Amino acid sequence: MEEVKFSLKGHEITGYVIPIGDVNLVFARTSQGLVGCGAIDVIALEKFKIPAVKVRPSSGDSIRNIDDLLSGKVVVVNAFAQESGVVQEMSGEEALMTLI
């Protein structure tokens, strides 16, 4: 597992890249929610009142790292993330900034 710290809008964000076979489980968490790759079940997280967003890659067939997550496009938004202002087709970076 790789922990990646990066900054957006002056806020430190922690991202994670977890190898699971030929693919990686990739997500980043803010104090207000989570943005993740296609393997993240954002509807299940809704049950715990966690704002969560699923991102598809802007190129290629999977999110491999934090850069892919930031440049990807939002495809699924749970109700709590939607209430926070996240909408489909935002970039992963825009979704994270909205959830700060």
PDB file of C-alpha atoms in Angstrom:
ATOM      1  CA  MET A   1       0.000   0.000   0.000  1.00  0.00           C
ATOM      2  CA  GLU A   2       1.247   3.443  -0.892  1.00  0.00           C
ATOM      3  CA  GLU A   3       0.108   6.519   1.030  1.00  0.00           C
ATOM      4  CA  VAL A   4       0.361   9.715  -1.043  1.00  0.00           C
ATOM      5  CA  LYS A   5       0.065  13.150   0.557  1.00  0.00           C
ATOM      6  CA  PHE A   6      -0.683  16.116  -1.706  1.00  0.00           C
ATOM      7  CA  SER A   7      -2.118  19.603  -1.397  1.00  0.00           C
ATOM      8  CA  LEU A   8      -5.240  21.188  -2.910  1.00  0.00           C
ATOM      9  CA  LYS A   9      -6.404  24.703  -2.020  1.00  0.00           C
ATOM     10  CA  GLY A  10      -3.830  24.726   0.761  1.00  0.00           C
ATOM     11  CA  HIS A  11      -5.359  21.605   2.340  1.00  0.00           C
ATOM     12  CA  GLU A  12      -3.374  18.424   2.742  1.00  0.00           C
ATOM     13  CA  ILE A  13      -5.126  15.426   1.202  1.00  0.00           C
ATOM     14  CA  THR A  14      -4.155  11.808   1.770  1.00  0.00           C
ATOM     15  CA  GLY A  15      -4.502   9.364  -1.083  1.00  0.00           C
ATOM     16  CA  TYR A  16      -3.981   5.626  -1.149  1.00  0.00           C
ATOM     17  CA  VAL A  17      -2.893   3.233  -3.867  1.00  0.00           C
ATOM     18  CA  ILE A  18      -3.413  -0.411  -2.940  1.00  0.00           C
ATOM     19  CA  PRO A  19      -2.284  -3.065  -5.437  1.00  0.00           C
ATOM     20  CA  ILE A  20      -4.857  -5.847  -5.828  1.00  0.00           C
ATOM     21  CA  GLY A  21      -3.529  -8.162  -8.518  1.00  0.00           C
ATOM     22  CA  ASP A  22      -3.187  -6.504 -11.904  1.00  0.00           C
ATOM     23  CA  VAL A  23      -5.090  -3.378 -10.821  1.00  0.00           C
ATOM     24  CA  ASN A  24      -4.910  -0.839  -8.014  1.00  0.00           C
ATOM     25  CA  LEU A  25      -7.547   0.307  -5.547  1.00  0.00           C
ATOM     26  CA  VAL A  26      -7.085   4.105  -5.588  1.00  0.00           C
ATOM     27  CA  PHE A  27      -8.852   6.702  -3.455  1.00  0.00           C
ATOM     28  CA  ALA A  28      -8.318  10.024  -1.706  1.00  0.00           C
ATOM     29  CA  ARG A  29     -10.041  11.214   1.455  1.00  0.00           C
ATOM     30  CA  THR A  30     -10.780  14.727   2.649  1.00  0.00           C
ATOM     31  CA  SER A  31     -12.356  15.710   5.951  1.00  0.00           C
ATOM     32  CA  GLN A  32     -15.678  15.901   4.059  1.00  0.00           C
ATOM     33  CA  GLY A  33     -15.659  12.838   1.791  1.00  0.00           C
ATOM     34  CA  LEU A  34     -13.968  10.380  -0.500  1.00  0.00           C
ATOM     35  CA  VAL A  35     -13.137  10.233  -4.219  1.00  0.00           C
ATOM     36  CA  GLY A  36     -12.204   6.825  -5.571  1.00  0.00           C
ATOM     37  CA  CYS A  37     -11.715   4.555  -8.534  1.00  0.00           C
ATOM     38  CA  GLY A  38     -14.362   2.242  -9.981  1.00  0.00           C
ATOM     39  CA  ALA A  39     -13.815  -0.367  -7.269  1.00  0.00           C
ATOM     40  CA  ILE A  40     -15.163   1.987  -4.579  1.00  0.00           C
ATOM     41  CA  ASP A  41     -18.825   1.351  -3.706  1.00  0.00           C
ATOM     42  CA  VAL A  42     -20.061   4.912  -3.203  1.00  0.00           C
ATOM     43  CA  ILE A  43     -23.661   3.778  -2.603  1.00  0.00           C
ATOM     44  CA  ALA A  44     -22.556   1.527   0.267  1.00  0.00           C
ATOM     45  CA  LEU A  45     -20.671   4.482   1.773  1.00  0.00           C
ATOM     46  CA  GLU A  46     -23.893   6.504   1.542  1.00  0.00           C
ATOM     47  CA  LYS A  47     -25.370   4.158   4.171  1.00  0.00           C
ATOM     48  CA  PHE A  48     -22.720   5.508   6.553  1.00  0.00           C
ATOM     49  CA  LYS A  49     -23.447   9.128   5.536  1.00  0.00           C
ATOM     50  CA  ILE A  50     -20.048   9.483   3.867  1.00  0.00           C
ATOM     51  CA  PRO A  51     -20.026  11.719   0.769  1.00  0.00           C
ATOM     52  CA  ALA A  52     -18.381   9.593  -1.926  1.00  0.00           C
ATOM     53  CA  VAL A  53     -17.683   9.771  -5.643  1.00  0.00           C
ATOM     54  CA  LYS A  54     -16.601   7.213  -8.236  1.00  0.00           C
ATOM     55  CA  VAL A  55     -14.227   8.362 -10.997  1.00  0.00           C
ATOM     56  CA  ARG A  56     -13.475   6.776 -14.372  1.00  0.00           C
ATOM     57  CA  PRO A  57     -10.087   7.273 -16.033  1.00  0.00           C
ATOM     58  CA  SER A  58      -9.680   9.998 -18.640  1.00  0.00           C
ATOM     59  CA  SER A  59      -7.569   7.532 -20.644  1.00  0.00           C
ATOM     60  CA  GLY A  60      -6.862   3.835 -20.353  1.00  0.00           C
ATOM     61  CA  ASP A  61      -9.023   1.204 -18.744  1.00  0.00           C
ATOM     62  CA  SER A  62      -8.375   1.824 -15.039  1.00  0.00           C
ATOM     63  CA  ILE A  63      -7.227   4.359 -12.467  1.00  0.00           C
ATOM     64  CA  ARG A  64      -3.625   3.396 -11.667  1.00  0.00           C
ATOM     65  CA  ASN A  65      -2.467   6.214  -9.383  1.00  0.00           C
ATOM     66  CA  ILE A  66      -3.419   9.515  -7.752  1.00  0.00           C
ATOM     67  CA  ASP A  67      -2.703  11.505 -10.940  1.00  0.00           C
ATOM     68  CA  ASP A  68      -5.212   9.312 -12.814  1.00  0.00           C
ATOM     69  CA  LEU A  69      -7.732   9.869 -10.015  1.00  0.00           C
ATOM     70  CA  LEU A  70      -7.327  13.654 -10.190  1.00  0.00           C
ATOM     71  CA  SER A  71      -7.630  13.804 -13.981  1.00  0.00           C
ATOM     72  CA  GLY A  72     -10.475  11.274 -14.219  1.00  0.00           C
ATOM     73  CA  LYS A  73     -14.158  12.144 -14.604  1.00  0.00           C
ATOM     74  CA  VAL A  74     -16.852  11.670 -11.968  1.00  0.00           C
ATOM     75  CA  VAL A  75     -19.397   9.029 -13.031  1.00  0.00           C
ATOM     76  CA  VAL A  76     -21.244   8.176  -9.797  1.00  0.00           C
ATOM     77  CA  VAL A  77     -22.107  10.603  -6.986  1.00  0.00           C
ATOM     78  CA  ASN A  78     -23.895   9.491  -3.838  1.00  0.00           C
ATOM     79  CA  ALA A  79     -26.574  11.686  -2.248  1.00  0.00           C
ATOM     80  CA  PHE A  80     -24.269  13.176   0.385  1.00  0.00           C
ATOM     81  CA  ALA A  81     -21.604  14.149  -2.176  1.00  0.00           C
ATOM     82  CA  GLN A  82     -24.342  15.596  -4.372  1.00  0.00           C
ATOM     83  CA  GLU A  83     -25.573  17.713  -1.440  1.00  0.00           C
ATOM     84  CA  SER A  84     -21.997  18.986  -1.079  1.00  0.00           C
ATOM     85  CA  GLY A  85     -22.034  20.195  -4.682  1.00  0.00           C
ATOM     86  CA  VAL A  86     -20.313  17.386  -6.578  1.00  0.00           C
ATOM     87  CA  VAL A  87     -21.797  16.637 -10.007  1.00  0.00           C
ATOM     88  CA  GLN A  88     -21.109  14.088 -12.733  1.00  0.00           C
ATOM     89  CA  GLU A  89     -18.435  14.975 -15.291  1.00  0.00           C
ATOM     90  CA  MET A  90     -16.391  17.038 -12.808  1.00  0.00           C
ATOM     91  CA  SER A  91     -12.756  16.002 -12.698  1.00  0.00           C
ATOM     92  CA  GLY A  92     -11.591  14.013  -9.707  1.00  0.00           C
ATOM     93  CA  GLU A  93      -9.619  17.070  -8.622  1.00  0.00           C
ATOM     94  CA  GLU A  94     -12.715  19.309  -8.804  1.00  0.00           C
ATOM     95  CA  ALA A  95     -14.678  16.741  -6.769  1.00  0.00           C
ATOM     96  CA  LEU A  96     -11.978  16.656  -4.096  1.00  0.00           C
ATOM     97  CA  MET A  97     -11.859  20.466  -3.946  1.00  0.00           C
ATOM     98  CA  THR A  98     -15.640  20.498  -3.516  1.00  0.00           C
ATOM     99  CA  LEU A  99     -15.333  18.036  -0.630  1.00  0.00           C
ATOM    100  CA  ILE A 100     -12.758  20.134   1.255  1.00  0.00           C
TER     101      ILE A 100
END
